[in-house]
MMTF fields as JSON, N, C-alpha, C and O atoms, coordinates in Angstrom:
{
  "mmtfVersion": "1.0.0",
  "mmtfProducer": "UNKNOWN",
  "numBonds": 431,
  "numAtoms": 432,
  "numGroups": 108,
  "numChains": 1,
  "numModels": 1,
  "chainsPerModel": [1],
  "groupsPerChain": [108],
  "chainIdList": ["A"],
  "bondAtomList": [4, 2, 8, 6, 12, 10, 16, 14, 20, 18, 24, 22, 28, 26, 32, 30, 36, 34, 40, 38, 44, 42, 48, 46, 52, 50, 56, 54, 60, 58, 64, 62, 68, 66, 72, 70, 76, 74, 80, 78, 84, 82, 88, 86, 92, 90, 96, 94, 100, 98, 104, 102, 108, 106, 112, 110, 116, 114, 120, 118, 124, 122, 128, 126, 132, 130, 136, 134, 140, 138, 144, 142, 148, 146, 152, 150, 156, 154, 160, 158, 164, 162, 168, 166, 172, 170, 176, 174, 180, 178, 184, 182, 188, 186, 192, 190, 196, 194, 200, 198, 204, 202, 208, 206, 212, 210, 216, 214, 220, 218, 224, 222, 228, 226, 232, 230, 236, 234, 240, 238, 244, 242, 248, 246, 252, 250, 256, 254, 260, 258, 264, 262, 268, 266, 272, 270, 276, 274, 280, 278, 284, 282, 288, 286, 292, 290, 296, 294, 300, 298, 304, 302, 308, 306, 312, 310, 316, 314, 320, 318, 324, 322, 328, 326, 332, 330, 336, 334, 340, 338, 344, 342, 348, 346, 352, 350, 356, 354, 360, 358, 364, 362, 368, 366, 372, 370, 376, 374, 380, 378, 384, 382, 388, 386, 392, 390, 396, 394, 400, 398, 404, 402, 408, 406, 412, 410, 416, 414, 420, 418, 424, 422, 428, 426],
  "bondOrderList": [1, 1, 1, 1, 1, 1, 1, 1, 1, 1, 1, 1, 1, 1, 1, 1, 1, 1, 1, 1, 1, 1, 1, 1, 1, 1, 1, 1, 1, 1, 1, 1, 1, 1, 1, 1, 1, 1, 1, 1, 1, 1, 1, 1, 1, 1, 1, 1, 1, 1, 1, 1, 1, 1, 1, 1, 1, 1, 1, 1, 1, 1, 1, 1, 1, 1, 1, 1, 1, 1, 1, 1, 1, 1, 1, 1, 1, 1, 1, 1, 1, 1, 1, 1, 1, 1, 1, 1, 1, 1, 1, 1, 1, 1, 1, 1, 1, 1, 1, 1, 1, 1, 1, 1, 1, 1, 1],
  "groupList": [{"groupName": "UNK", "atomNameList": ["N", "CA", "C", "O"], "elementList": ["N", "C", "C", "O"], "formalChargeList": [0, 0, 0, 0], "bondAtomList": [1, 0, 2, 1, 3, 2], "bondOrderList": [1, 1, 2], "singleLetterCode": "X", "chemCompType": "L-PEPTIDE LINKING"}],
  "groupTypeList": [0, 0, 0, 0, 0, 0, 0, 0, 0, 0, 0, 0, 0, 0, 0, 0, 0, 0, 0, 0, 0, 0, 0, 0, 0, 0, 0, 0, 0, 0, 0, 0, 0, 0, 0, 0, 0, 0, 0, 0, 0, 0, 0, 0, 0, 0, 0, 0, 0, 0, 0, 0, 0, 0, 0, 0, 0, 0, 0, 0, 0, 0, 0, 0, 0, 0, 0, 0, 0, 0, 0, 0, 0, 0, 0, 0, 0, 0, 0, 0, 0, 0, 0, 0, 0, 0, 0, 0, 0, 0, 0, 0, 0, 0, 0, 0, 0, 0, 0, 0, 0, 0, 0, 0, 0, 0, 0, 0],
  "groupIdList": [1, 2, 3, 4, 5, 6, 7, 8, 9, 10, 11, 12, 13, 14, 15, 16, 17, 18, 19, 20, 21, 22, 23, 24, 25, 26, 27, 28, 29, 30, 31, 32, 33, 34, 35, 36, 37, 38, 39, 40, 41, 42, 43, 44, 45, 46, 47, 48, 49, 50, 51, 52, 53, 54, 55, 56, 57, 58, 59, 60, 61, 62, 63, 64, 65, 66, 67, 68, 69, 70, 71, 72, 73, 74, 75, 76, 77, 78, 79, 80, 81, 82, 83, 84, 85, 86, 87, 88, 89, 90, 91, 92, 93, 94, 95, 96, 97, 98, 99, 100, 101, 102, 103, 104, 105, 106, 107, 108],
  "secStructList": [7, 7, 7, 7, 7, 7, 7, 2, 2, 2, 2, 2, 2, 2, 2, 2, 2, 2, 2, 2, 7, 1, 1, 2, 2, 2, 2, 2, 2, 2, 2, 2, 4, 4, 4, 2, 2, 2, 2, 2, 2, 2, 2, 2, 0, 0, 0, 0, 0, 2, 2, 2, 2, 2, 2, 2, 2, 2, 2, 2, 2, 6, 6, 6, 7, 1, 1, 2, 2, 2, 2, 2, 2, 2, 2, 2, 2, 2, 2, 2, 2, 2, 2, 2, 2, 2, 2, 2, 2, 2, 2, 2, 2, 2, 2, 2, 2, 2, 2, 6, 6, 6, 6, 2, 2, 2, 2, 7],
  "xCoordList": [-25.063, -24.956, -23.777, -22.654, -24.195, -22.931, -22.401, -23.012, -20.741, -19.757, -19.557, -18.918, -19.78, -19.312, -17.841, -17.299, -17.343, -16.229, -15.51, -16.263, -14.342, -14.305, -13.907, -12.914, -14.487, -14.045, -12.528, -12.254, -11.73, -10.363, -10.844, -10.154, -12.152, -11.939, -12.444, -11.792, -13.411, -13.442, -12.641, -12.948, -11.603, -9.958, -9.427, -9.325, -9.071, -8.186, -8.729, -8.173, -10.124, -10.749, -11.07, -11.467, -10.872, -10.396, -8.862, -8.614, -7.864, -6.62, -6.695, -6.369, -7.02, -6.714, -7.489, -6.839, -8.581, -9.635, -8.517, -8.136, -7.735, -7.193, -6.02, -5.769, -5.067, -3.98, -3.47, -2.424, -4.371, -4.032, -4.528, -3.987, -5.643, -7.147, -8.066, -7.842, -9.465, -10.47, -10.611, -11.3, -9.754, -9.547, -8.549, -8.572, -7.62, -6.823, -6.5, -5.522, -7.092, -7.253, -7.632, -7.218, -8.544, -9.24, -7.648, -6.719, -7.694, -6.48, -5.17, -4.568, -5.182, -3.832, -4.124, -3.272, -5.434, -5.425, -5.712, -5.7, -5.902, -6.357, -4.796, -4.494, -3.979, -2.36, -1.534, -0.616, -1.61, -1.266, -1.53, -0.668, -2.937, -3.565, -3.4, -3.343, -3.346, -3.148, -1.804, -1.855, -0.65, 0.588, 0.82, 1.881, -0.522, -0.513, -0.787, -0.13, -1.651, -1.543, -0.44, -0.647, 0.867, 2.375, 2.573, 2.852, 2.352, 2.842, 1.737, 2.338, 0.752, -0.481, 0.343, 0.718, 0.623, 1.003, 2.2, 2.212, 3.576, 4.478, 4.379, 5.434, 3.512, 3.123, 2.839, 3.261, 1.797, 1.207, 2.551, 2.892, 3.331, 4.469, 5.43, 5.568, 5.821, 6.683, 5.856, 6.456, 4.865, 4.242, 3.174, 3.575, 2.22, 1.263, 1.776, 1.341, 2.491, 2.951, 4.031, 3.958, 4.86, 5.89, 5.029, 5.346, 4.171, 2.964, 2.199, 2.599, 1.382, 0.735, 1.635, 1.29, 3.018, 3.472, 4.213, 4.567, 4.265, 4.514, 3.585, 3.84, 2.438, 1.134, 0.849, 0.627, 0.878, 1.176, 1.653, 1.097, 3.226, 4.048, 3.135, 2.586, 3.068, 2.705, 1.508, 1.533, 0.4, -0.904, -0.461, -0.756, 0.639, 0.914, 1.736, 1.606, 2.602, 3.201, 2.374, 2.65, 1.649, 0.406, -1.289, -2.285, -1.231, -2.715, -3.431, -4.617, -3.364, -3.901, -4.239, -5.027, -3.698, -3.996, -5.097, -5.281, -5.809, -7.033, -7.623, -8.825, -6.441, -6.708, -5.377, -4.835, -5.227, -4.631, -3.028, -1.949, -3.348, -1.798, -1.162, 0.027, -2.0, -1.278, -0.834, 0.119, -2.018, -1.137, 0.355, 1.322, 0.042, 1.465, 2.35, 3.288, 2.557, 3.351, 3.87, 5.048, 2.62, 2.755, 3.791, 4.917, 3.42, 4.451, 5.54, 6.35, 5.958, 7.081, 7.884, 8.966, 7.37, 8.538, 7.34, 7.418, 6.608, 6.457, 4.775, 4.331, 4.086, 3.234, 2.991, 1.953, 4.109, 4.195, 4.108, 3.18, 5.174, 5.348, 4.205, 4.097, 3.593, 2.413, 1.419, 0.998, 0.912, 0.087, 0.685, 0.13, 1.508, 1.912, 1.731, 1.178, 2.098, 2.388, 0.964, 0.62, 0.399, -1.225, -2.046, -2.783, -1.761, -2.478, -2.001, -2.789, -1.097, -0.514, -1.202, -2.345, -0.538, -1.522, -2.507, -2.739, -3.766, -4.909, -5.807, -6.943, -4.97, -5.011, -4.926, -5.786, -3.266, -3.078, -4.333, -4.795, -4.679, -5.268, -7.017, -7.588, -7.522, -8.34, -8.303, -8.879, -7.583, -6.9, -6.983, -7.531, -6.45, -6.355, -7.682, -7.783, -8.299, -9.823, -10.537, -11.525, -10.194, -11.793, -10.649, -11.166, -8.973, -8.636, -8.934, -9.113, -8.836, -9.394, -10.942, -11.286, -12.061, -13.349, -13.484, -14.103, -12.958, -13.272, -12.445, -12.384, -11.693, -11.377, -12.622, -12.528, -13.217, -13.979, -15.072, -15.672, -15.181, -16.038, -15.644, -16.307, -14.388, -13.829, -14.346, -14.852, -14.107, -14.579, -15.955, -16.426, -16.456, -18.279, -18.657, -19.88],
  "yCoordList": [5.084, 4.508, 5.161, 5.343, 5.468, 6.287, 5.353, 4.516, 5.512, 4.688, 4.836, 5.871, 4.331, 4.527, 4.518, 3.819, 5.139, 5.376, 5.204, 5.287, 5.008, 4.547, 6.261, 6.772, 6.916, 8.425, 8.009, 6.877, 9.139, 8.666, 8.429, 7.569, 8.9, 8.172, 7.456, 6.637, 6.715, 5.228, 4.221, 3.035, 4.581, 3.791, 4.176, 3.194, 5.198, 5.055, 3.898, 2.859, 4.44, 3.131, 1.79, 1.165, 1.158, 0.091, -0.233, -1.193, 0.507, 0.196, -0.052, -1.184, 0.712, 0.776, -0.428, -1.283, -0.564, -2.099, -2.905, -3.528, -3.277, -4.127, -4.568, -5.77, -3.621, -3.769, -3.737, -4.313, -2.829, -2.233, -3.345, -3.774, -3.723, -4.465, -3.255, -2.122, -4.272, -3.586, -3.435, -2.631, -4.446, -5.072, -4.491, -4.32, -4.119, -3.643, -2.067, -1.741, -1.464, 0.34, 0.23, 0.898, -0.887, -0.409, -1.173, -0.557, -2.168, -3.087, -1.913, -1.591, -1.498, -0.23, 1.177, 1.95, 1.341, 2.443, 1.882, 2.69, 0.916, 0.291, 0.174, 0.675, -0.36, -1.007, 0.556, 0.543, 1.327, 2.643, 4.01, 4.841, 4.255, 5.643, 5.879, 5.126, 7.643, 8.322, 7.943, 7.892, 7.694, 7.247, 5.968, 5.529, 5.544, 4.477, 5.435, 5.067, 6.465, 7.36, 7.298, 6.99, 7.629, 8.025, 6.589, 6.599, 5.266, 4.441, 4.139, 3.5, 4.36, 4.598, 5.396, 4.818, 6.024, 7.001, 6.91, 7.257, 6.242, 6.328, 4.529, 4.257, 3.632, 2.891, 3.415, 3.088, 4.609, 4.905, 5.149, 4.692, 6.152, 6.759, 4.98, 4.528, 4.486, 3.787, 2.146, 1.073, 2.306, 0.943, 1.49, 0.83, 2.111, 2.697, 3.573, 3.53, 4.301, 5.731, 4.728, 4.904, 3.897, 3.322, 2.231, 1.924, 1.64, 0.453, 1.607, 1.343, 2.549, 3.248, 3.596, 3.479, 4.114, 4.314, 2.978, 3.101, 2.115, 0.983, 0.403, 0.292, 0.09, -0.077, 0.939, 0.521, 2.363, 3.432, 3.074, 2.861, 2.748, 2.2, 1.284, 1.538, 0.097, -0.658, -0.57, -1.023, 0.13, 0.819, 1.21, 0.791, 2.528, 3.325, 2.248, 2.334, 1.229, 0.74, -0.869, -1.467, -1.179, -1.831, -1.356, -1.994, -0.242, 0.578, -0.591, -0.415, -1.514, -1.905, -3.688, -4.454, -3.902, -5.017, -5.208, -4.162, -5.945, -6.488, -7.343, -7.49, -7.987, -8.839, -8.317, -8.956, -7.279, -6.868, -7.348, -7.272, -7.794, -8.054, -9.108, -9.245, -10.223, -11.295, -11.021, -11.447, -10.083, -9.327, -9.111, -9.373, -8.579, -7.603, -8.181, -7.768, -9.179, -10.606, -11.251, -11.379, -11.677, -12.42, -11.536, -11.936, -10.827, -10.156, -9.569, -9.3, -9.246, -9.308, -10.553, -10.678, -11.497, -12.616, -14.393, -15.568, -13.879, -15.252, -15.976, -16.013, -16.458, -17.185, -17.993, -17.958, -18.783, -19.937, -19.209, -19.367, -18.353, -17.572, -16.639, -16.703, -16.062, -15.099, -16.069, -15.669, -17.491, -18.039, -18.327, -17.527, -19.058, -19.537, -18.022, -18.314, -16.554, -15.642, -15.184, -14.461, -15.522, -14.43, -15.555, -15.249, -17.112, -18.04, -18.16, -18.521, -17.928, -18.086, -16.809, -16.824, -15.663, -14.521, -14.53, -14.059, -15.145, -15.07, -16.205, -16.129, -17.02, -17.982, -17.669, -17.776, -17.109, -16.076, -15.474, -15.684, -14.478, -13.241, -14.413, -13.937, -15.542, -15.807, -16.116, -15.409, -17.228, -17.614, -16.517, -16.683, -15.046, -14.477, -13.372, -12.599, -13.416, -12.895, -13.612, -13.063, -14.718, -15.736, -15.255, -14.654, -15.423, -15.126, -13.843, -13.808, -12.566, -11.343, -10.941, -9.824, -12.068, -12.017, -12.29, -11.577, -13.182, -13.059, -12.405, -12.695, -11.501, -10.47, -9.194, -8.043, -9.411, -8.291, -8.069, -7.014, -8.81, -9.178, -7.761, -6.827, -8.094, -7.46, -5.884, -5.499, -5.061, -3.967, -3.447, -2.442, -4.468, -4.317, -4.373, -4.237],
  "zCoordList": [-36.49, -35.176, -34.454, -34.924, -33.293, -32.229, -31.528, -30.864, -31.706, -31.041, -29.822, -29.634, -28.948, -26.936, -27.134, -27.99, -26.499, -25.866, -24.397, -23.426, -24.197, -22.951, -22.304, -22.821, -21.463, -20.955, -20.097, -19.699, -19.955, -18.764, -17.698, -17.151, -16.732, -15.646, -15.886, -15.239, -16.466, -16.386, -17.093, -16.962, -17.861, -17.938, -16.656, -15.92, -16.153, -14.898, -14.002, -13.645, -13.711, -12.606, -12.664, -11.68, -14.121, -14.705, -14.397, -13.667, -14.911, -14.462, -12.891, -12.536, -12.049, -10.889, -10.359, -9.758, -10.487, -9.953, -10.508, -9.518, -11.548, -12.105, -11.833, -11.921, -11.44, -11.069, -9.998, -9.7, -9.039, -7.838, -6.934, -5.915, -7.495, -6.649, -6.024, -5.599, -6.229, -5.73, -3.99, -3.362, -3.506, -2.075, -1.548, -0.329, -2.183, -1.641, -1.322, -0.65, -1.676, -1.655, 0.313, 1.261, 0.216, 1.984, 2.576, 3.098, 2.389, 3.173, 3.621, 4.645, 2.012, 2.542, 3.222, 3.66, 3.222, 4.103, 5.521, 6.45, 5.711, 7.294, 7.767, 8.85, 7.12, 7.196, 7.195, 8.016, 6.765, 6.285, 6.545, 6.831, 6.423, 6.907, 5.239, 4.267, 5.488, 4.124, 3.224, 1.995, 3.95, 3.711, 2.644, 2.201, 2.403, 1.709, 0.043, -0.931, -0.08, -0.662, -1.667, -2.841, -1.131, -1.58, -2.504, -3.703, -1.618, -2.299, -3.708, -4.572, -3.971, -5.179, -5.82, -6.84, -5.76, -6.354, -7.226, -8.407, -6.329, -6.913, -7.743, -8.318, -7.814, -8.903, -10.005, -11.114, -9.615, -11.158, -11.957, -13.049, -10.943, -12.128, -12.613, -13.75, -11.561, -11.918, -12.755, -12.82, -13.126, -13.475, -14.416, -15.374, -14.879, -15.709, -16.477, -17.628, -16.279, -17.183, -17.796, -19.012, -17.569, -19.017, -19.537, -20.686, -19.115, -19.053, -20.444, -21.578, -20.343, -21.216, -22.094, -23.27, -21.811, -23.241, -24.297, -25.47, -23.696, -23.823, -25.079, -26.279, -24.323, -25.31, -26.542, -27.678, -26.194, -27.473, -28.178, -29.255, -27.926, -29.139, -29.933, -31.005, -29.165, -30.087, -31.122, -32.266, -30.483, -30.999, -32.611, -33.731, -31.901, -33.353, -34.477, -35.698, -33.765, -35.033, -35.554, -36.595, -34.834, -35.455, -35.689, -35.349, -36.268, -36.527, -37.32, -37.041, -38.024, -38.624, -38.014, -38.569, -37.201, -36.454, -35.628, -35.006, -35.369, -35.344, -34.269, -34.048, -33.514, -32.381, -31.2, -30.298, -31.55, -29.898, -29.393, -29.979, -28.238, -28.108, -28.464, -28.176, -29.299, -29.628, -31.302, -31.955, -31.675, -32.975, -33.106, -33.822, -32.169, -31.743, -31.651, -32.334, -30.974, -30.388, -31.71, -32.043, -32.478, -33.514, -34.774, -35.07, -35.13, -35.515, -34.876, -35.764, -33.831, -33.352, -33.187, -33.76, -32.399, -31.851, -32.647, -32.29, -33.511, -33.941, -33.577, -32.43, -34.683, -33.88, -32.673, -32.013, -32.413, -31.439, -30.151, -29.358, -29.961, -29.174, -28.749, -27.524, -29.119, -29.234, -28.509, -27.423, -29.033, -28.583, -27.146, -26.394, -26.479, -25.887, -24.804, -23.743, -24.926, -24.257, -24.036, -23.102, -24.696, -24.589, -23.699, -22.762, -24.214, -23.337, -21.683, -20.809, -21.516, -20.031, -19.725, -19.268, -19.963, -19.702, -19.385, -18.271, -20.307, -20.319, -19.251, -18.781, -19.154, -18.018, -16.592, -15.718, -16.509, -15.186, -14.302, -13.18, -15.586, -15.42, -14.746, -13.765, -15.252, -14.955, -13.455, -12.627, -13.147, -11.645, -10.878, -9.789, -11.236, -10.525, -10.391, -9.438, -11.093, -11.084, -10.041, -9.555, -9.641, -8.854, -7.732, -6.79, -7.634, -6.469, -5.219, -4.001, -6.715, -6.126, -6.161, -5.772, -6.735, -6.073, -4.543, -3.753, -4.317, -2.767, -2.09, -0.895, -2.527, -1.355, -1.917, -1.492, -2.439, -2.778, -1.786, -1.582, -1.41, 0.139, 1.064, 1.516, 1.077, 2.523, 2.787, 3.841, 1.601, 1.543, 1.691, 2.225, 1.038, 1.43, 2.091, 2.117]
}
C-alpha cells in the first residue's frame, strides 16, 4: 500500500489558509495594494521559519512519539500541563475556525 504525502505547496497553503487566513489575503490587498505583499512576507520570516524549526526540534528529539504535540508537552513539562495546554489550544483553534468561516464569504 502507497503512503500519500503531504507535497510543500500544499503545506505552505495549509500554513498560510491557517495562519494568515483565507479572508484575509483579499482584505490586505484591498487595504494595501501589493505593499501588503512585504508585510506576508516578513511574517513568514519572522513567525514560520522559527515556528518550523521549532517543531523540527521537537520532531527530531521525540521520533518515537505518537500523539504529537501533547507528547511532546507531556514529556517536557508534565501530564497535567500537556492536557490543560493542548485542550485550550484545541478549543481556541475551534472558536476560531467557525469565527474565520464566515469571513470566508467575503472573498467569494
Amino acid at each position: 500500500m502507497d503512503k500519500k504525502k503531504i507535497g510543500l505547496g500544499a503545506l505552505i497553503m495549509m500554513m498560510f489558509t491557517t495562519i494568515f487566513g483565507f479572508a484575509n489575503g483579499p482584505v490586505a490587498f484591498e487595504r494595501m495594494g501589493y505593499a501588503a505583499i512585504i508585510w506576508y512576507i516578513l511574517g513568514a520570516l519572522l513567525f514560520f521559519l522559527p515556528t518550523s524549526m521549532m517543531y523540527a526540534e521537537f520532531g527530531a528529539s521525540f521520533k518515537d512519539a505518537k500523539g504529537g504535540i501533547y507528547s511532546w508537552m507531556e514529556r517536557s513539562l508534565g501530564k497535567k500541563v500537556a492536557f490543560i495546554a493542548t485542550f485550550i489550544g484545541l478549543a481556541s483553534w475551534v472558536i476560531w475556525m467557525i469565527s474565520v468561516s464566515q469571513k470566508v464569504w467575503i472573498p467569494l
